Amino acid sequence: MSEVSANVFASDWTPSSWQNRTALQQPQYEDAAELAQATAQLAGLPPLVTSWEVLALKQALAEAQEGRRFLLQGGDCAESFADCSSPIISNRLKVLLQMSLVLVHGLKKPVLRVGRFAGQYAKPRSADSETRDGVTLPSFRGDVVNGPEFTVAARRPDPQRLISAHAHSALTMNFVRALIDGGFADLHHPEYWDLAWVEHSPLAAEYRRMVAGIGDSLRFMETLAGPIAGFSKVDFFTSHEALLLHYEQALTRQVPRHPGWFNLSTHFPWIGMRTAALDGAHVEYFRGIRNPIAVKVGPSVTPDQLLPLIDALNPHDEPGRLTLVHRMGNAKIGAALPPLLQAVRRDGRRVLWVADPMHGNTESTSNGYKTRRFDNIRGELDQAFDIHAAAGTRLGGVHLELTGEDVTECTGGARGLSEADLERAYKSMVDPRLNYEQSLELAMLIVRKSAGGMAA
Ligand code: PEP
Ligand code: CO
């Protein structure tokens, strides 16, 4: 679509108009002057992404809405400052690249890669405070707000962390961009994406056979046609839950030549399930920015709630603007999703439907771990494809929590992890993530489902 003209932007919106609404899930900062000083400093720092990248992503998402691309969005539930390191960033990228190769090969269409990284530092919590042994402290809300340790000092919401979060996002972005620009994602060298610890995995063997086949085809085509530039580079975009509105506001900017306001902290911010109320501060903030945006949709949302939300966030039905990420749970998706798909379809609204099969399937084990059963994750995704097919709508992408580290956080999968195995390598600070094999298995499921075949 051509550039939106300036007069379609809401005249009653400003980057701070959210402050007149109820903002859920925000920390209580002790000192307003300290917060103001930090947000003023943040507002003077350079942005993390550019408006033309943001608009290019919106265009690509518009293509995904038409079925010409598939969205792969994934990364940590919560990034941490401590994990801003070379191996953790590059291993996460390797898993996403391997998954996307499986998807490109199987779906025969371009895959749009969006990381949950370079800014995923704020977390919604079910309670504002936490009590241990009679001591009550503020809940940990992610590294952009406070520290996870259970001490008065760590749990104090600290405005300086806004600056630190921007810096760690910039370090992550810089490394990802350098890797991609340097040829890390080159299809001629998929061996760059091998993870040392998965050598003996049965799925890795299947993956390698596929890679060898792709390598042969690539060499054959290049013998005939010369080097094919598109295979040496891929695009990578960033996303995070834009939860902490002081942070997002400080990075909301105007740019030369493109009208309106852009959130330049990330390409693709989303509204979490707990903060998606129509009259809330998050919806107010999001309606005024020009980025492509997503909203998480949980099992209690009704068509009567969803349609006004779509109107508020995408009043001009702009292509690529709005993605709806359903996260229902394996047991609930069958009843909860069809009425929403039918209502949106009946209304003729343009959205990209994406499945998050993670967040509706979280449970606690008897030994005290927060986990997800791989069978439930796979089951929800499997059902999502069938429900969309029956409704005449299109599932255009997936949203996953995954890591390139050798973790044991979700049970089941190719290595049949049990609840007892969780103790071995449970590292997540918040939600349990898929490990390498579980991630690749989901990519293979997507290919089978999209091809119309039976799921294993
Ligand atoms: C998340 O994506 O980590 C999250 C909290 O999701 P939701 O808002 O869907 O619960
Ligand atoms: Co999560």
Short mmCIF file of C-alpha atoms and ligand atoms in Angstrom, two decimals:
data_model
loop_
_atom_site.label_atom_id
_atom_site.label_comp_id
_atom_site.label_asym_id
_atom_site.label_seq_id
_atom_site.Cartn_x
_atom_site.Cartn_y
_atom_site.Cartn_z
CA MET A 1 0.00 0.00 0.00
CA SER A 2 1.19 3.50 -0.66
CA GLU A 3 2.24 5.79 2.15
CA VAL A 4 -0.67 6.66 4.46
CA SER A 5 -1.54 10.33 4.21
CA ALA A 6 -1.01 12.51 7.26
CA ASN A 7 -4.69 13.26 7.80
CA VAL A 8 -5.62 9.70 8.72
CA PHE A 9 -3.72 9.97 12.01
CA ALA A 10 -5.75 10.48 15.15
CA SER A 11 -5.56 14.16 16.09
CA ASP A 12 -6.51 13.39 19.68
CA TRP A 13 -3.49 11.16 20.25
CA THR A 14 -0.02 11.96 21.57
CA PRO A 15 2.80 9.63 22.71
CA SER A 16 1.72 10.41 26.29
CA SER A 17 -2.08 10.31 25.91
CA TRP A 18 -2.03 6.80 27.44
CA GLN A 19 -1.28 8.50 30.75
CA ASN A 20 -4.96 9.57 30.96
CA ARG A 21 -6.08 5.93 30.98
CA THR A 22 -5.69 3.09 33.43
CA ALA A 23 -2.31 1.47 32.82
CA LEU A 24 -2.21 -2.08 34.17
CA GLN A 25 0.99 -3.97 34.98
CA GLN A 26 3.16 -0.88 35.57
CA PRO A 27 5.69 -0.72 38.44
CA GLN A 28 5.27 1.79 41.26
CA TYR A 29 8.33 4.01 40.98
CA GLU A 30 9.18 5.65 44.30
CA ASP A 31 10.57 8.88 42.97
CA ALA A 32 8.79 10.70 40.12
CA ALA A 33 11.78 13.04 39.56
CA GLU A 34 14.14 10.09 39.15
CA LEU A 35 11.76 8.52 36.63
CA ALA A 36 11.43 11.79 34.71
CA GLN A 37 15.20 12.19 34.55
CA ALA A 38 15.65 8.65 33.18
CA THR A 39 12.88 8.92 30.58
CA ALA A 40 14.27 12.31 29.43
CA GLN A 41 17.69 10.73 28.98
CA LEU A 42 16.13 7.80 27.11
CA ALA A 43 14.23 10.15 24.82
CA GLY A 44 17.56 11.66 23.74
CA LEU A 45 19.23 8.35 22.88
CA PRO A 46 19.26 7.00 19.32
CA PRO A 47 16.46 4.67 18.23
CA LEU A 48 17.07 0.93 17.91
CA VAL A 49 15.35 0.45 14.55
CA THR A 50 14.42 2.73 11.66
CA SER A 51 11.07 3.78 10.24
CA TRP A 52 11.85 2.28 6.83
CA GLU A 53 12.56 -1.11 8.39
CA VAL A 54 9.28 -0.83 10.29
CA LEU A 55 7.38 -0.03 7.08
CA ALA A 56 9.13 -2.84 5.21
CA LEU A 57 7.98 -5.27 7.89
CA LYS A 58 4.43 -3.95 7.63
CA GLN A 59 4.52 -4.62 3.90
CA ALA A 60 5.84 -8.15 4.50
CA LEU A 61 3.08 -8.78 7.07
CA ALA A 62 0.54 -7.61 4.50
CA GLU A 63 1.91 -10.32 2.22
CA ALA A 64 1.58 -12.85 5.03
CA GLN A 65 -2.08 -11.83 5.39
CA GLU A 66 -2.52 -12.80 1.76
CA GLY A 67 -0.82 -16.15 2.27
CA ARG A 68 2.33 -15.21 0.42
CA ARG A 69 4.60 -15.47 3.49
CA PHE A 70 4.60 -17.35 6.79
CA LEU A 71 5.53 -15.61 10.04
CA LEU A 72 7.96 -17.29 12.43
CA GLN A 73 8.15 -15.29 15.65
CA GLY A 74 10.14 -16.67 18.52
CA GLY A 75 12.59 -16.22 21.36
CA ASP A 76 12.72 -16.05 25.12
CA CYS A 77 9.75 -15.45 27.34
CA ALA A 78 11.94 -12.88 29.10
CA GLU A 79 15.37 -11.80 28.02
CA SER A 80 17.74 -10.98 30.86
CA PHE A 81 20.68 -8.61 30.98
CA ALA A 82 22.86 -11.51 32.18
CA ASP A 83 21.99 -13.50 29.04
CA CYS A 84 23.09 -10.72 26.70
CA SER A 85 26.07 -12.79 25.56
CA SER A 86 27.49 -14.06 22.32
CA PRO A 87 26.57 -17.77 22.64
CA ILE A 88 23.05 -17.20 23.88
CA ILE A 89 22.22 -14.69 21.15
CA SER A 90 23.81 -16.72 18.36
CA ASN A 91 22.35 -20.05 19.52
CA ARG A 92 18.84 -18.56 19.56
CA LEU A 93 19.43 -17.25 16.06
CA LYS A 94 20.63 -20.69 14.94
CA VAL A 95 17.42 -22.39 16.07
CA LEU A 96 15.28 -19.75 14.37
CA LEU A 97 17.31 -20.08 11.16
CA GLN A 98 17.06 -23.87 11.17
CA MET A 99 13.31 -23.70 11.77
CA SER A 100 12.88 -21.17 9.03
CA LEU A 101 14.84 -23.35 6.62
CA VAL A 102 12.53 -26.28 7.37
CA LEU A 103 9.55 -23.97 6.79
CA VAL A 104 10.84 -22.40 3.57
CA HIS A 105 11.65 -25.82 2.18
CA GLY A 106 8.34 -27.37 3.21
CA LEU A 107 5.95 -24.47 2.65
CA LYS A 108 7.61 -23.26 -0.57
CA LYS A 109 7.10 -19.68 0.43
CA PRO A 110 9.25 -17.02 2.11
CA VAL A 111 9.36 -17.04 5.87
CA LEU A 112 9.24 -13.79 7.76
CA ARG A 113 11.58 -14.07 10.75
CA VAL A 114 10.83 -12.02 13.83
CA GLY A 115 12.76 -12.49 17.06
CA ARG A 116 11.32 -12.04 20.52
CA PHE A 117 14.54 -10.28 21.38
CA ALA A 118 16.45 -7.00 21.66
CA GLY A 119 13.90 -5.54 24.08
CA GLN A 120 11.84 -8.37 25.62
CA TYR A 121 12.62 -7.20 29.15
CA ALA A 122 9.21 -6.42 30.72
CA LYS A 123 6.86 -9.07 32.11
CA PRO A 124 3.24 -8.94 33.26
CA ARG A 125 2.73 -10.66 36.63
CA SER A 126 -0.34 -12.16 38.28
CA ALA A 127 0.40 -10.39 41.61
CA ASP A 128 2.00 -7.03 42.39
CA SER A 129 3.93 -8.46 45.33
CA GLU A 130 5.48 -11.70 46.46
CA THR A 131 5.76 -12.99 50.04
CA ARG A 132 8.45 -15.38 51.24
CA ASP A 133 8.90 -16.36 54.89
CA GLY A 134 6.79 -13.42 56.04
CA VAL A 135 8.68 -10.87 53.90
CA THR A 136 6.69 -9.09 51.17
CA LEU A 137 8.46 -7.39 48.25
CA PRO A 138 7.38 -6.11 44.82
CA SER A 139 7.13 -8.86 42.19
CA PHE A 140 9.93 -9.21 39.65
CA ARG A 141 8.65 -7.49 36.49
CA GLY A 142 11.57 -8.11 34.15
CA ASP A 143 15.07 -6.64 33.98
CA VAL A 144 13.84 -3.31 32.60
CA VAL A 145 12.03 -2.76 35.93
CA ASN A 146 13.82 -4.57 38.79
CA GLY A 147 16.02 -7.56 39.61
CA PRO A 148 14.88 -11.16 40.17
CA GLU A 149 16.74 -11.66 43.49
CA PHE A 150 14.46 -11.60 46.52
CA THR A 151 16.02 -8.59 48.27
CA VAL A 152 14.71 -5.11 48.98
CA ALA A 153 17.40 -3.54 46.79
CA ALA A 154 16.88 -5.84 43.78
CA ARG A 155 13.09 -5.64 43.79
CA ARG A 156 12.94 -1.85 43.96
CA PRO A 157 11.74 -0.55 40.57
CA ASP A 158 14.78 1.37 39.36
CA PRO A 159 14.39 3.95 36.55
CA GLN A 160 18.06 3.54 35.62
CA ARG A 161 17.11 0.12 34.30
CA LEU A 162 15.23 1.85 31.46
CA ILE A 163 18.58 3.09 30.17
CA SER A 164 20.19 -0.29 30.73
CA ALA A 165 17.41 -2.05 28.83
CA HIS A 166 17.93 0.26 25.87
CA ALA A 167 21.69 -0.42 26.00
CA HIS A 168 21.27 -4.21 26.19
CA SER A 169 18.74 -4.11 23.35
CA ALA A 170 21.22 -2.12 21.28
CA LEU A 171 24.04 -4.60 22.06
CA THR A 172 21.80 -7.49 21.01
CA MET A 173 20.64 -5.73 17.84
CA ASN A 174 24.18 -4.81 16.92
CA PHE A 175 25.38 -8.39 17.23
CA VAL A 176 22.40 -9.83 15.31
CA ARG A 177 22.84 -7.28 12.54
CA ALA A 178 26.60 -7.95 12.35
CA LEU A 179 26.07 -11.72 12.18
CA ILE A 180 23.47 -11.41 9.44
CA ASP A 181 25.47 -8.85 7.45
CA GLY A 182 28.57 -11.00 7.81
CA GLY A 183 26.96 -14.00 6.15
CA PHE A 184 25.90 -16.04 9.20
CA ALA A 185 22.49 -16.63 7.60
CA ASP A 186 23.93 -17.60 4.22
CA LEU A 187 22.06 -20.61 2.84
CA HIS A 188 25.32 -21.81 1.29
CA HIS A 189 26.64 -22.35 4.82
CA PRO A 190 23.91 -23.90 6.96
CA GLU A 191 26.70 -25.61 8.93
CA TYR A 192 27.19 -22.23 10.63
CA TRP A 193 23.89 -22.89 12.41
CA ASP A 194 24.79 -26.25 13.90
CA LEU A 195 24.52 -26.40 17.66
CA ALA A 196 27.31 -28.38 19.30
CA TRP A 197 25.12 -30.18 21.80
CA VAL A 198 22.62 -31.69 19.34
CA GLU A 199 25.00 -33.88 17.35
CA HIS A 200 23.22 -37.14 18.13
CA SER A 201 19.65 -35.99 17.83
CA PRO A 202 17.38 -38.02 15.51
CA LEU A 203 15.77 -34.78 14.33
CA ALA A 204 19.16 -33.27 13.55
CA ALA A 205 19.79 -36.19 11.19
CA GLU A 206 16.49 -35.59 9.37
CA TYR A 207 17.30 -31.89 9.24
CA ARG A 208 20.78 -32.56 7.80
CA ARG A 209 19.35 -34.73 5.03
CA MET A 210 17.05 -31.87 4.08
CA VAL A 211 19.91 -29.37 4.15
CA ALA A 212 22.03 -31.59 1.93
CA GLY A 213 19.16 -31.72 -0.57
CA ILE A 214 18.78 -27.95 -0.53
CA GLY A 215 22.56 -27.55 -1.02
CA ASP A 216 22.44 -29.78 -4.09
CA SER A 217 19.54 -27.82 -5.62
CA LEU A 218 21.27 -24.53 -4.87
CA ARG A 219 24.50 -25.64 -6.55
CA PHE A 220 22.54 -26.92 -9.54
CA MET A 221 20.65 -23.64 -9.97
CA GLU A 222 23.78 -21.56 -9.55
CA THR A 223 25.60 -23.64 -12.13
CA LEU A 224 22.88 -22.66 -14.58
CA ALA A 225 22.10 -19.11 -13.49
CA GLY A 226 25.12 -17.84 -11.56
CA PRO A 227 25.17 -16.83 -7.86
CA ILE A 228 21.72 -16.17 -6.43
CA ALA A 229 22.00 -13.14 -4.15
CA GLY A 230 18.79 -13.74 -2.21
CA PHE A 231 20.21 -16.88 -0.64
CA SER A 232 23.14 -15.21 1.04
CA LYS A 233 21.14 -12.90 3.29
CA VAL A 234 17.92 -13.00 5.26
CA ASP A 235 15.94 -10.34 7.02
CA PHE A 236 15.49 -10.47 10.76
CA PHE A 237 13.07 -8.24 12.61
CA THR A 238 12.61 -7.65 16.33
CA SER A 239 9.56 -7.67 18.58
CA HIS A 240 8.68 -7.42 22.24
CA GLU A 241 5.66 -6.95 24.47
CA ALA A 242 5.38 -3.17 24.74
CA LEU A 243 4.29 -3.38 28.35
CA LEU A 244 6.23 -0.67 30.15
CA LEU A 245 4.70 2.42 28.63
CA HIS A 246 7.21 4.95 29.98
CA TYR A 247 9.91 3.10 28.06
CA GLU A 248 7.86 2.86 24.88
CA GLN A 249 6.85 6.51 25.01
CA ALA A 250 10.48 7.66 25.29
CA LEU A 251 11.33 5.74 22.12
CA THR A 252 8.30 6.96 20.16
CA ARG A 253 9.64 9.33 17.56
CA GLN A 254 8.85 11.37 14.46
CA VAL A 255 11.11 11.03 11.45
CA PRO A 256 11.71 13.09 8.31
CA ARG A 257 9.54 12.21 5.29
CA HIS A 258 7.20 9.72 6.99
CA PRO A 259 4.23 11.31 8.75
CA GLY A 260 3.01 10.15 12.15
CA TRP A 261 4.79 8.55 15.10
CA PHE A 262 6.88 5.40 15.16
CA ASN A 263 7.86 3.23 18.08
CA LEU A 264 11.54 2.88 17.25
CA SER A 265 12.41 0.58 20.16
CA THR A 266 11.35 -2.41 18.05
CA HIS A 267 9.87 -3.23 14.66
CA PHE A 268 6.84 -5.12 15.89
CA PRO A 269 5.48 -4.41 19.40
CA TRP A 270 2.60 -6.43 20.81
CA ILE A 271 -0.06 -5.98 23.48
CA GLY A 272 -0.14 -8.82 26.01
CA MET A 273 -3.31 -10.62 26.97
CA ARG A 274 -3.58 -8.94 30.37
CA THR A 275 -3.36 -5.39 29.03
CA ALA A 276 -5.61 -5.54 25.96
CA ALA A 277 -8.70 -3.83 27.45
CA LEU A 278 -10.33 -1.49 24.94
CA ASP A 279 -10.35 1.48 27.32
CA GLY A 280 -6.91 0.78 28.79
CA ALA A 281 -3.65 2.67 28.41
CA HIS A 282 -1.98 0.11 26.17
CA VAL A 283 -4.66 0.20 23.50
CA GLU A 284 -4.56 4.00 23.67
CA TYR A 285 -0.78 4.03 23.16
CA PHE A 286 -0.80 1.46 20.35
CA ARG A 287 -3.55 3.06 18.31
CA GLY A 288 -1.35 6.08 17.59
CA ILE A 289 1.88 4.46 16.41
CA ARG A 290 2.52 3.49 12.82
CA ASN A 291 4.28 0.18 13.45
CA PRO A 292 2.69 -3.10 12.56
CA ILE A 293 1.27 -4.31 15.89
CA ALA A 294 0.00 -7.54 17.41
CA VAL A 295 -2.46 -8.35 20.17
CA LYS A 296 -2.58 -11.55 22.20
CA VAL A 297 -6.08 -13.01 22.30
CA GLY A 298 -6.96 -15.37 25.15
CA PRO A 299 -9.81 -17.88 25.55
CA SER A 300 -12.14 -15.49 27.40
CA VAL A 301 -12.27 -12.90 24.60
CA THR A 302 -15.67 -12.72 22.85
CA PRO A 303 -16.45 -11.46 19.35
CA ASP A 304 -18.18 -8.47 20.98
CA GLN A 305 -14.90 -7.53 22.58
CA LEU A 306 -12.65 -8.34 19.65
CA LEU A 307 -14.39 -6.37 16.90
CA PRO A 308 -14.25 -2.98 18.71
CA LEU A 309 -10.59 -3.65 19.51
CA ILE A 310 -9.88 -4.17 15.82
CA ASP A 311 -11.72 -0.93 15.05
CA ALA A 312 -9.68 0.97 17.61
CA LEU A 313 -6.33 -0.40 16.49
CA ASN A 314 -6.84 -0.52 12.74
CA PRO A 315 -9.68 1.88 11.88
CA HIS A 316 -8.64 2.19 8.23
CA ASP A 317 -8.19 -1.55 7.69
CA GLU A 318 -4.61 -0.95 6.66
CA PRO A 319 -2.83 -4.04 5.23
CA GLY A 320 -0.13 -5.50 7.49
CA ARG A 321 -1.11 -3.32 10.42
CA LEU A 322 -2.79 -5.82 12.76
CA THR A 323 -1.82 -9.32 13.81
CA LEU A 324 -3.99 -11.33 16.20
CA VAL A 325 -2.09 -13.94 18.18
CA HIS A 326 -4.45 -16.51 19.65
CA ARG A 327 -3.20 -18.31 22.77
CA MET A 328 -6.06 -20.47 23.92
CA GLY A 329 -4.69 -23.71 25.35
CA ASN A 330 -5.03 -27.18 23.88
CA ALA A 331 -8.21 -27.86 25.84
CA LYS A 332 -9.92 -24.58 24.99
CA ILE A 333 -9.01 -23.71 21.42
CA GLY A 334 -11.73 -25.91 19.94
CA ALA A 335 -14.51 -23.90 21.57
CA ALA A 336 -12.89 -20.48 21.89
CA LEU A 337 -11.36 -19.87 18.47
CA PRO A 338 -14.11 -20.61 15.89
CA PRO A 339 -16.52 -17.81 16.98
CA LEU A 340 -13.69 -15.26 16.77
CA LEU A 341 -12.60 -16.40 13.32
CA GLN A 342 -16.19 -16.32 12.08
CA ALA A 343 -16.86 -12.84 13.48
CA VAL A 344 -13.71 -11.31 12.01
CA ARG A 345 -14.33 -13.00 8.70
CA ARG A 346 -18.00 -11.94 8.61
CA ASP A 347 -16.94 -8.35 9.28
CA GLY A 348 -14.42 -8.53 6.44
CA ARG A 349 -11.59 -7.32 8.67
CA ARG A 350 -8.04 -7.68 7.48
CA VAL A 351 -5.86 -9.36 10.13
CA LEU A 352 -2.97 -11.80 10.22
CA TRP A 353 -3.88 -14.79 12.40
CA VAL A 354 -0.98 -16.28 14.32
CA ALA A 355 -0.96 -19.16 16.83
CA ASP A 356 0.87 -18.99 20.15
CA PRO A 357 0.53 -22.57 21.40
CA MET A 358 2.64 -21.83 24.48
CA HIS A 359 0.83 -19.50 26.84
CA GLY A 360 -2.48 -21.34 27.19
CA ASN A 361 -0.64 -24.54 28.15
CA THR A 362 1.37 -23.51 31.20
CA GLU A 363 1.03 -25.67 34.32
CA SER A 364 2.90 -26.46 37.53
CA THR A 365 4.38 -29.87 38.25
CA SER A 366 4.22 -31.66 41.57
CA ASN A 367 7.92 -30.87 42.07
CA GLY A 368 7.23 -27.14 41.75
CA TYR A 369 8.28 -26.33 38.16
CA LYS A 370 6.31 -24.19 35.77
CA THR A 371 6.20 -26.30 32.64
CA ARG A 372 4.31 -27.04 29.43
CA ARG A 373 3.68 -30.48 28.00
CA PHE A 374 4.98 -30.72 24.47
CA ASP A 375 1.93 -32.80 23.53
CA ASN A 376 -0.34 -29.91 24.51
CA ILE A 377 1.74 -27.38 22.56
CA ARG A 378 1.77 -29.58 19.48
CA GLY A 379 -1.91 -30.40 19.98
CA GLU A 380 -2.95 -26.76 20.09
CA LEU A 381 -0.99 -25.95 16.95
CA ASP A 382 -2.35 -29.00 15.18
CA GLN A 383 -5.92 -27.99 16.05
CA ALA A 384 -5.29 -24.38 15.07
CA PHE A 385 -4.55 -25.40 11.48
CA ASP A 386 -7.72 -27.50 11.31
CA ILE A 387 -9.92 -24.83 12.89
CA HIS A 388 -8.71 -22.20 10.43
CA ALA A 389 -9.22 -24.57 7.51
CA ALA A 390 -12.80 -25.26 8.65
CA ALA A 391 -13.52 -21.54 9.13
CA GLY A 392 -12.12 -20.56 5.73
CA THR A 393 -9.45 -18.39 7.36
CA ARG A 394 -5.68 -18.73 7.20
CA LEU A 395 -3.19 -19.45 9.94
CA GLY A 396 -0.34 -17.23 8.79
CA GLY A 397 2.27 -17.77 11.45
CA VAL A 398 3.42 -19.03 14.83
CA HIS A 399 4.60 -17.28 17.96
CA LEU A 400 6.86 -19.45 20.16
CA GLU A 401 9.03 -19.33 23.26
CA LEU A 402 12.25 -21.13 22.47
CA THR A 403 15.97 -21.11 23.13
CA GLY A 404 19.12 -22.51 21.56
CA GLU A 405 20.37 -23.67 24.96
CA ASP A 406 20.18 -27.27 26.13
CA VAL A 407 17.31 -26.71 28.53
CA THR A 408 14.73 -29.04 30.05
CA GLU A 409 11.76 -26.76 30.60
CA CYS A 410 8.89 -28.28 28.56
CA THR A 411 8.18 -31.99 29.08
CA GLY A 412 7.85 -34.53 26.25
CA GLY A 413 9.21 -34.11 22.71
CA ALA A 414 11.75 -36.22 20.81
CA ARG A 415 13.81 -37.03 23.92
CA GLY A 416 10.69 -37.75 25.98
CA LEU A 417 11.59 -35.42 28.85
CA SER A 418 9.81 -36.30 32.08
CA GLU A 419 8.89 -34.11 35.04
CA ALA A 420 11.94 -35.47 36.86
CA ASP A 421 14.18 -34.32 33.96
CA LEU A 422 13.13 -30.70 34.47
CA GLU A 423 15.60 -30.39 37.34
CA ARG A 424 18.58 -31.06 35.05
CA ALA A 425 18.56 -27.78 33.13
CA TYR A 426 15.68 -25.51 34.02
CA LYS A 427 17.00 -22.02 33.35
CA SER A 428 14.03 -19.84 32.40
CA MET A 429 13.32 -16.92 34.71
CA VAL A 430 9.68 -16.84 33.66
CA ASP A 431 7.98 -19.25 31.23
CA PRO A 432 9.28 -22.65 30.06
CA ARG A 433 10.78 -22.60 26.56
CA LEU A 434 11.06 -25.15 23.78
CA ASN A 435 14.52 -26.57 23.29
CA TYR A 436 16.10 -27.23 19.92
CA GLU A 437 14.44 -30.55 19.18
CA GLN A 438 11.03 -29.47 20.34
CA SER A 439 11.34 -26.38 18.11
CA LEU A 440 12.36 -28.33 15.03
CA GLU A 441 9.59 -30.84 15.65
CA LEU A 442 7.05 -28.01 15.61
CA ALA A 443 8.51 -26.67 12.34
CA MET A 444 8.09 -30.13 10.83
CA LEU A 445 4.51 -30.30 12.11
CA ILE A 446 3.72 -26.94 10.48
CA VAL A 447 5.01 -28.23 7.18
CA ARG A 448 2.94 -31.39 7.42
CA LYS A 449 -0.21 -29.50 8.37
CA SER A 450 0.20 -26.87 5.68
CA ALA A 451 0.69 -29.54 3.09
CA GLY A 452 -2.71 -30.88 4.20
CA GLY A 453 -1.18 -34.11 5.49
CA MET A 454 -1.88 -35.88 8.74
CA ALA A 455 -0.01 -34.82 11.83
CA ALA A 456 2.16 -37.46 13.43
C1 PEP B 1 4.27 -13.71 26.85
O1 PEP B 1 4.19 -13.65 25.61
O2 PEP B 1 5.31 -13.99 27.47
C2 PEP B 1 3.02 -13.49 27.63
C3 PEP B 1 3.02 -13.08 28.89
O3 PEP B 1 1.93 -13.81 26.90
P1 PEP B 1 0.38 -13.54 27.14
O4 PEP B 1 0.20 -12.05 27.20
O5 PEP B 1 -0.24 -14.17 25.94
O6 PEP B 1 0.00 -14.23 28.43
CO CO B 2 5.87 -16.09 28.22
#
